[in-house]
């Protein structure tokens, strides 16, 4: 059982780690000013972090410019810095068509990012990737592993409640990952939530307090950030907008119902309308669709309809959540203004009152690794948040 003193120590240690991540190489005196902790407390925490190899003396002597410094009296001592690659978080993205893995260190540097197309045995492909990375880097370096999945996941961050596009249920994925990395903190989280987390830490929503992330794959999901915090709702199901009744009421969805948003704006809906085959990844497929639309008026009209239905759904979300920025990922990225121009027009037409500010629509720059990158960030949460 964790005592109050132990909890306080963990919170203080996490605060020091986050401060080093934010400021880079920093002296003990500067850490005391930046964190509000006493110099003796900082000394004890840094000594412990040095002992386990988390931090070390900055080999350059001082990696920051004068304007980045925290003001202190006197001459600050030699800075300490997080050691690159010492502790790692593993983020995994299990999707219908591909598996992505991202390895992130405590300093926020991406050590590895790779995606692999899959057609069958998706869970086994994810576990095989995990075993490969465990053997490559060593199990003891991974402090956590988080799998992003296109599914409803309970608030325990382990139990899949509903995955209409995957054969997945209960805690089976979390249990399987724990079997590969038994000493790591294991989580399973909705993929849109993970991607939203990545966008506010690494992507085009960095520094934005109120943002939405919309996935653009076979399924459509939404990650919600309010006040800089990921919103998961009472049971962990917040953001499951892909199955809201917006769009063509006759369109059959993968969940078995008609009229779901993703049945109008999801990747498979677009391919059916165009009579095109899916390629290895949503990005590659989106690029092929954009290339066809460059000279095909019928394809342009399909994308115009997708943009209008996308904007209609975003208008509903905006009316409820009032985001500053909406980030679009997946296959929406290569389509760009072929879809966004129509989505913006639909947003303008539907927002009430008309004077209401339309959220800025931005295209993700994180590629297929967005959800896995956010998952890797969450895998480090035990160390960064205490």
Coordinates of C-alpha atoms in Angstrom, one line a residue:
X1 CA 0.0 0.0 0.0
X2 CA 1.4 3.4 -1.0
X3 CA 1.7 5.8 1.9
X4 CA 1.1 9.5 1.8
X5 CA 4.8 10.2 2.0
X6 CA 5.5 7.8 -0.9
X7 CA 2.8 9.4 -3.0
X8 CA 4.2 12.9 -2.3
X9 CA 7.7 11.7 -3.2
X10 CA 6.4 10.2 -6.5
X11 CA 4.6 13.4 -7.4
X12 CA 7.7 15.5 -6.6
X13 CA 9.9 13.2 -8.7
X14 CA 7.5 13.3 -11.6
X15 CA 7.4 17.1 -11.4
X16 CA 11.2 17.2 -11.6
X17 CA 11.2 14.9 -14.6
X18 CA 8.5 16.9 -16.4
X19 CA 10.5 20.1 -15.7
X20 CA 13.6 18.6 -17.2
X21 CA 11.7 17.5 -20.2
X22 CA 10.2 21.0 -20.7
X23 CA 13.4 23.0 -20.0
X24 CA 16.1 20.7 -21.1
X25 CA 19.5 20.7 -19.2
X26 CA 18.8 22.5 -15.9
X27 CA 20.8 23.1 -12.7
X28 CA 19.6 22.0 -9.3
X29 CA 19.1 25.6 -8.3
X30 CA 17.1 26.3 -11.4
X31 CA 15.0 23.2 -10.8
X32 CA 14.2 24.5 -7.3
X33 CA 13.0 27.8 -8.7
X34 CA 11.0 26.2 -11.6
X35 CA 9.3 23.6 -9.4
X36 CA 8.9 25.5 -6.2
X37 CA 10.6 22.7 -4.3
X38 CA 13.3 23.3 -1.7
X39 CA 16.9 22.9 -2.7
X40 CA 17.4 19.9 -0.3
X41 CA 14.4 18.2 -1.8
X42 CA 15.7 18.8 -5.3
X43 CA 19.1 17.4 -4.2
X44 CA 17.6 14.2 -2.9
X45 CA 15.4 13.7 -6.0
X46 CA 18.1 14.4 -8.5
X47 CA 20.5 12.1 -6.6
X48 CA 17.9 9.3 -6.8
X49 CA 17.4 9.9 -10.5
X50 CA 21.1 9.9 -11.1
X51 CA 21.4 6.6 -9.2
X52 CA 18.9 4.8 -11.5
X53 CA 20.3 6.4 -14.6
X54 CA 17.4 8.6 -15.4
X55 CA 19.4 11.8 -15.4
X56 CA 23.1 12.7 -15.7
X57 CA 25.3 15.7 -16.0
X58 CA 24.7 17.6 -19.2
X59 CA 27.8 16.7 -21.4
X60 CA 27.7 20.1 -23.1
X61 CA 27.8 22.0 -19.8
X62 CA 24.7 24.0 -20.7
X63 CA 22.4 23.1 -23.5
X64 CA 20.1 26.1 -23.2
X65 CA 20.2 29.8 -24.2
X66 CA 20.1 32.6 -21.8
X67 CA 16.4 33.4 -22.5
X68 CA 15.5 29.8 -21.6
X69 CA 17.0 30.0 -18.2
X70 CA 15.2 30.1 -14.9
X71 CA 16.4 33.2 -13.0
X72 CA 18.4 32.3 -9.9
X73 CA 20.8 34.2 -7.6
X74 CA 24.4 33.6 -8.0
X75 CA 26.0 31.3 -10.5
X76 CA 24.0 28.1 -11.1
X77 CA 25.8 24.8 -10.9
X78 CA 26.3 22.5 -13.8
X79 CA 23.0 21.4 -15.4
X80 CA 21.6 17.9 -15.3
X81 CA 19.6 16.4 -18.1
X82 CA 17.4 13.4 -18.9
X83 CA 19.5 10.6 -20.3
X84 CA 18.2 9.8 -23.8
X85 CA 16.8 6.3 -24.2
X86 CA 17.2 5.2 -20.6
X87 CA 13.5 4.7 -19.9
X88 CA 11.1 4.0 -22.8
X89 CA 7.4 4.0 -23.4
X90 CA 6.0 1.7 -26.1
X91 CA 2.9 2.9 -28.0
X92 CA 1.1 0.5 -30.3
X93 CA -1.8 1.2 -32.7
X94 CA -3.9 -1.8 -33.7
X95 CA -6.1 -0.9 -36.7
X96 CA -8.1 -2.8 -39.3
X97 CA -5.4 -2.5 -42.0
X98 CA -2.1 -1.8 -40.2
X99 CA -0.1 -2.0 -37.0
X100 CA 2.1 0.9 -35.9
X101 CA 4.7 1.0 -33.1
X102 CA 6.4 4.1 -31.6
X103 CA 9.1 4.0 -28.9
X104 CA 9.4 7.2 -27.0
X105 CA 12.0 8.2 -24.3
X106 CA 11.4 10.3 -21.2
X107 CA 12.9 13.4 -23.0
X108 CA 10.1 13.1 -25.6
X109 CA 12.4 11.9 -28.4
X110 CA 11.0 9.3 -30.8
X111 CA 13.4 6.4 -30.8
X112 CA 11.5 4.3 -33.3
X113 CA 8.4 4.7 -35.4
X114 CA 7.2 2.0 -37.9
X115 CA 4.0 0.8 -39.5
X116 CA 3.2 -2.5 -41.1
X117 CA 0.2 -3.4 -43.2
X118 CA -1.8 -6.4 -41.9
X119 CA -4.8 -8.3 -43.3
X120 CA -5.4 -11.1 -40.8
X121 CA -4.2 -12.1 -37.3
X122 CA -4.0 -8.5 -36.3
X123 CA -3.5 -9.1 -32.6
X124 CA -0.8 -11.6 -33.3
X125 CA 0.9 -9.1 -35.5
X126 CA 0.8 -6.5 -32.7
X127 CA 2.2 -9.1 -30.2
X128 CA 5.0 -10.1 -32.6
X129 CA 6.0 -6.4 -33.0
X130 CA 6.0 -6.1 -29.2
X131 CA 8.2 -9.1 -28.8
X132 CA 10.6 -7.9 -31.4
X133 CA 11.0 -4.5 -29.7
X134 CA 11.3 -6.1 -26.3
X135 CA 14.2 -8.2 -27.6
X136 CA 15.8 -5.3 -29.4
X137 CA 15.8 -2.8 -26.5
X138 CA 15.4 -5.0 -23.4
X139 CA 12.3 -5.5 -21.3
X140 CA 13.7 -3.6 -18.3
X141 CA 13.8 -0.3 -20.3
X142 CA 10.1 -0.2 -21.0
X143 CA 8.2 1.5 -18.1
X144 CA 4.9 1.1 -19.9
X145 CA 3.1 -0.1 -23.0
X146 CA -0.2 1.3 -24.3
X147 CA -2.2 -0.1 -27.2
X148 CA -4.4 2.3 -29.1
X149 CA -7.5 0.5 -30.6
X150 CA -10.5 1.7 -32.6
X151 CA -12.9 0.6 -30.0
X152 CA -14.9 1.6 -26.9
X153 CA -12.7 1.0 -23.9
X154 CA -13.8 1.1 -20.3
X155 CA -12.3 3.6 -17.9
X156 CA -10.0 1.0 -16.5
X157 CA -7.9 1.4 -19.6
X158 CA -7.9 -2.4 -20.1
X159 CA -11.3 -3.7 -21.0
X160 CA -12.6 -3.4 -24.6
X161 CA -16.3 -3.0 -24.5
X162 CA -17.1 -2.8 -28.2
X163 CA -14.9 -3.0 -31.3
X164 CA -17.2 -3.1 -34.4
X165 CA -14.3 -3.2 -36.9
X166 CA -12.1 -5.7 -35.0
X167 CA -12.6 -9.1 -33.3
X168 CA -11.6 -7.9 -29.9
X169 CA -13.3 -7.9 -26.5
X170 CA -12.7 -7.8 -22.8
X171 CA -9.2 -7.6 -21.3
X172 CA -7.6 -10.1 -23.7
X173 CA -5.3 -7.6 -25.5
X174 CA -4.1 -6.1 -22.2
X175 CA -3.5 -9.6 -20.7
X176 CA -1.6 -10.7 -23.8
X177 CA 0.6 -7.6 -23.7
X178 CA 1.3 -8.1 -20.0
X179 CA 2.5 -11.6 -20.9
X180 CA 5.1 -10.1 -23.2
X181 CA 6.1 -7.2 -20.9
X182 CA 5.1 -8.4 -17.4
X183 CA 7.0 -5.7 -15.5
X184 CA 5.5 -2.8 -17.6
X185 CA 2.4 -0.7 -16.9
X186 CA 0.0 -2.0 -19.6
X187 CA -3.0 0.0 -20.9
X188 CA -5.5 -0.2 -23.8
X189 CA -6.9 3.1 -24.9
X190 CA -9.2 4.4 -27.7
X191 CA -7.2 5.3 -30.7
X192 CA -8.7 8.8 -31.2
X193 CA -8.0 9.6 -27.6
X194 CA -4.3 8.6 -28.1
X195 CA -4.0 10.6 -31.3
X196 CA -5.5 13.7 -29.7
X197 CA -3.0 13.3 -26.9
X198 CA -0.2 13.2 -29.4
X199 CA -1.5 16.3 -31.2
X200 CA -1.5 18.5 -28.1
X201 CA 2.0 17.2 -27.1
X202 CA 3.8 16.9 -30.5
X203 CA 1.5 18.0 -33.3
X204 CA -0.4 20.9 -34.8
X205 CA -2.6 21.4 -31.6
X206 CA 0.5 21.9 -29.4
X207 CA -0.3 24.7 -27.0
X208 CA -4.1 24.5 -27.7
X209 CA -6.2 24.1 -24.6
X210 CA -9.5 23.1 -26.4
X211 CA -9.1 20.7 -29.4
X212 CA -10.7 17.8 -31.2
X213 CA -8.9 15.1 -33.2
X214 CA -10.9 13.2 -35.8
X215 CA -9.6 9.9 -37.1
X216 CA -9.8 9.2 -40.8
X217 CA -9.6 5.5 -41.3
X218 CA -12.2 2.7 -41.7
X219 CA -13.8 4.0 -38.5
X220 CA -14.3 7.6 -37.4
X221 CA -13.6 8.5 -33.8
X222 CA -13.0 11.7 -31.9
X223 CA -10.5 12.6 -29.2
X224 CA -11.5 15.5 -27.0
X225 CA -9.1 17.8 -25.2
X226 CA -10.6 20.4 -22.9
X227 CA -8.5 22.7 -20.7
X228 CA -5.4 20.8 -21.9
X229 CA -6.8 17.5 -20.4
X230 CA -8.0 14.5 -22.3
X231 CA -11.8 14.0 -21.8
X232 CA -12.8 10.3 -21.5
X233 CA -16.3 10.7 -19.9
X234 CA -17.9 8.8 -17.0
X235 CA -17.2 5.3 -18.5
X236 CA -14.3 6.1 -20.8
X237 CA -16.6 6.3 -23.9
X238 CA -16.5 10.0 -24.7
X239 CA -15.7 10.8 -28.4
X240 CA -17.4 7.8 -30.0
X241 CA -18.9 10.0 -32.7
X242 CA -18.5 7.7 -35.6
X243 CA -21.8 6.0 -34.8
X244 CA -23.8 9.2 -34.3
X245 CA -26.7 9.4 -36.9
X246 CA -25.2 12.1 -39.1
X247 CA -25.0 11.7 -42.9
X248 CA -26.8 9.4 -45.3
X249 CA -29.6 7.7 -43.2
X250 CA -29.6 4.7 -45.7
X251 CA -25.9 4.0 -45.6
X252 CA -25.0 0.6 -43.9
X253 CA -22.3 0.8 -41.3
X254 CA -19.8 -1.9 -40.2
X255 CA -21.6 -1.9 -36.9
X256 CA -24.7 -3.3 -38.6
X257 CA -26.8 -0.2 -38.3
X258 CA -27.7 2.5 -40.9
X259 CA -27.0 6.2 -40.9
X260 CA -23.8 6.3 -38.8
X261 CA -21.4 9.2 -39.5
X262 CA -18.6 6.8 -40.5
X263 CA -20.9 5.1 -43.1
X264 CA -20.8 8.5 -44.9
X265 CA -17.3 9.8 -44.3
X266 CA -15.2 6.7 -43.4
X267 CA -12.6 5.4 -45.8
X268 CA -14.6 2.4 -46.9
X269 CA -17.6 4.6 -47.7
X270 CA -15.5 6.7 -50.0
X271 CA -14.0 3.7 -51.8
X272 CA -17.4 2.1 -52.3
X273 CA -18.6 5.4 -53.9
X274 CA -15.6 5.5 -56.2
X275 CA -15.4 1.8 -57.0
X276 CA -11.7 1.8 -55.8
X277 CA -9.7 -0.8 -53.9
X278 CA -8.0 -0.2 -50.6
X279 CA -4.2 0.1 -50.6
X280 CA -1.8 -0.8 -47.8
X281 CA -2.6 2.2 -45.5
X282 CA -5.2 4.9 -45.2
X283 CA -2.7 7.5 -46.2
X284 CA -1.7 5.6 -49.4
X285 CA -5.4 5.1 -50.2
X286 CA -6.1 8.7 -49.7
X287 CA -3.3 9.7 -52.0
X288 CA -4.7 7.5 -54.7
X289 CA -8.2 9.0 -54.2
X290 CA -6.7 12.5 -54.4
X291 CA -4.8 11.6 -57.6
X292 CA -8.0 10.4 -59.2
X293 CA -9.9 13.5 -58.1
X294 CA -7.3 15.7 -59.8
X295 CA -8.8 14.8 -63.2
X296 CA -12.2 13.1 -62.4
X297 CA -15.2 15.3 -61.9
X298 CA -17.2 12.4 -60.5
X299 CA -14.6 11.8 -57.8
X300 CA -14.6 15.5 -57.0
X301 CA -18.3 15.3 -56.4
X302 CA -17.9 12.3 -54.1
X303 CA -15.3 14.2 -52.0
X304 CA -17.6 17.3 -52.0
X305 CA -20.3 15.1 -50.5
X306 CA -17.9 13.7 -47.9
X307 CA -16.8 17.2 -47.0
X308 CA -20.4 18.3 -46.5
X309 CA -21.2 15.3 -44.3
X310 CA -17.9 15.8 -42.4
X311 CA -18.7 19.5 -41.8
X312 CA -22.3 18.6 -40.7
X313 CA -20.9 16.3 -38.0
X314 CA -18.2 18.8 -37.0
X315 CA -20.9 21.4 -36.6
X316 CA -22.8 19.2 -34.2
X317 CA -19.6 18.5 -32.2
X318 CA -18.6 22.2 -32.2
X319 CA -22.0 23.3 -31.0
X320 CA -21.6 21.1 -27.9
X321 CA -17.8 21.2 -27.2
X322 CA -16.7 24.6 -28.7
X323 CA -13.2 23.6 -29.7
X324 CA -10.6 26.1 -30.8
X325 CA -9.0 23.7 -33.3
X326 CA -10.1 20.5 -35.0
X327 CA -7.3 18.2 -36.3
X328 CA -8.1 15.8 -39.1
X329 CA -5.9 12.7 -39.4
X330 CA -5.6 9.5 -41.5
X331 CA -6.9 9.6 -45.1
X332 CA -8.2 13.1 -44.7
X333 CA -4.7 14.5 -44.8
X334 CA -3.8 13.7 -48.4
X335 CA -7.3 14.8 -49.5
X336 CA -6.7 18.3 -48.0
X337 CA -8.9 21.0 -49.5
X338 CA -10.7 18.6 -51.7
X339 CA -12.7 17.8 -48.5
X340 CA -11.9 20.7 -46.2
X341 CA -13.3 23.5 -48.4
X342 CA -16.7 21.8 -48.3
X343 CA -16.4 20.9 -44.6
X344 CA -15.7 24.6 -43.8
X345 CA -18.7 25.7 -45.8
X346 CA -21.0 23.2 -44.1
X347 CA -19.7 24.4 -40.7
X348 CA -20.4 28.0 -41.5
X349 CA -23.9 27.2 -42.7
X350 CA -24.8 25.1 -39.6
X351 CA -23.2 26.9 -36.7
X352 CA -25.6 28.8 -34.5
X353 CA -25.6 31.7 -34.0
X354 CA -24.1 32.8 -37.3
X355 CA -21.6 35.0 -35.5
X356 CA -20.1 32.1 -33.7
X357 CA -16.4 31.5 -34.5
X358 CA -15.7 28.5 -36.6
X359 CA -12.9 26.3 -35.2
X360 CA -9.8 26.2 -37.3
X361 CA -9.5 22.9 -39.3
X362 CA -5.9 21.6 -39.4
X363 CA -4.4 18.6 -41.0
X364 CA -2.3 16.3 -38.8
X365 CA 1.4 16.2 -39.6
X366 CA 2.0 13.1 -37.5
X367 CA 1.0 10.6 -40.1
X368 CA -0.1 7.0 -39.3
X369 CA 2.0 7.2 -36.1
X370 CA -0.3 9.7 -34.4
X371 CA -2.2 7.2 -32.3
X372 CA 0.9 5.2 -31.5
X373 CA 2.8 8.3 -30.5
X374 CA 0.0 9.4 -28.1
X375 CA -0.1 5.8 -26.8
X376 CA 3.7 6.0 -26.1
X377 CA 3.1 9.3 -24.2
X378 CA 0.5 7.6 -22.1
X379 CA 2.8 4.7 -21.5
X380 CA 5.2 7.1 -19.8
X381 CA 2.4 8.7 -17.7
X382 CA 3.3 6.7 -14.6
X383 CA 6.7 8.4 -14.6
X384 CA 5.7 11.8 -15.9
X385 CA 2.6 12.3 -13.8
X386 CA 3.6 10.4 -10.6

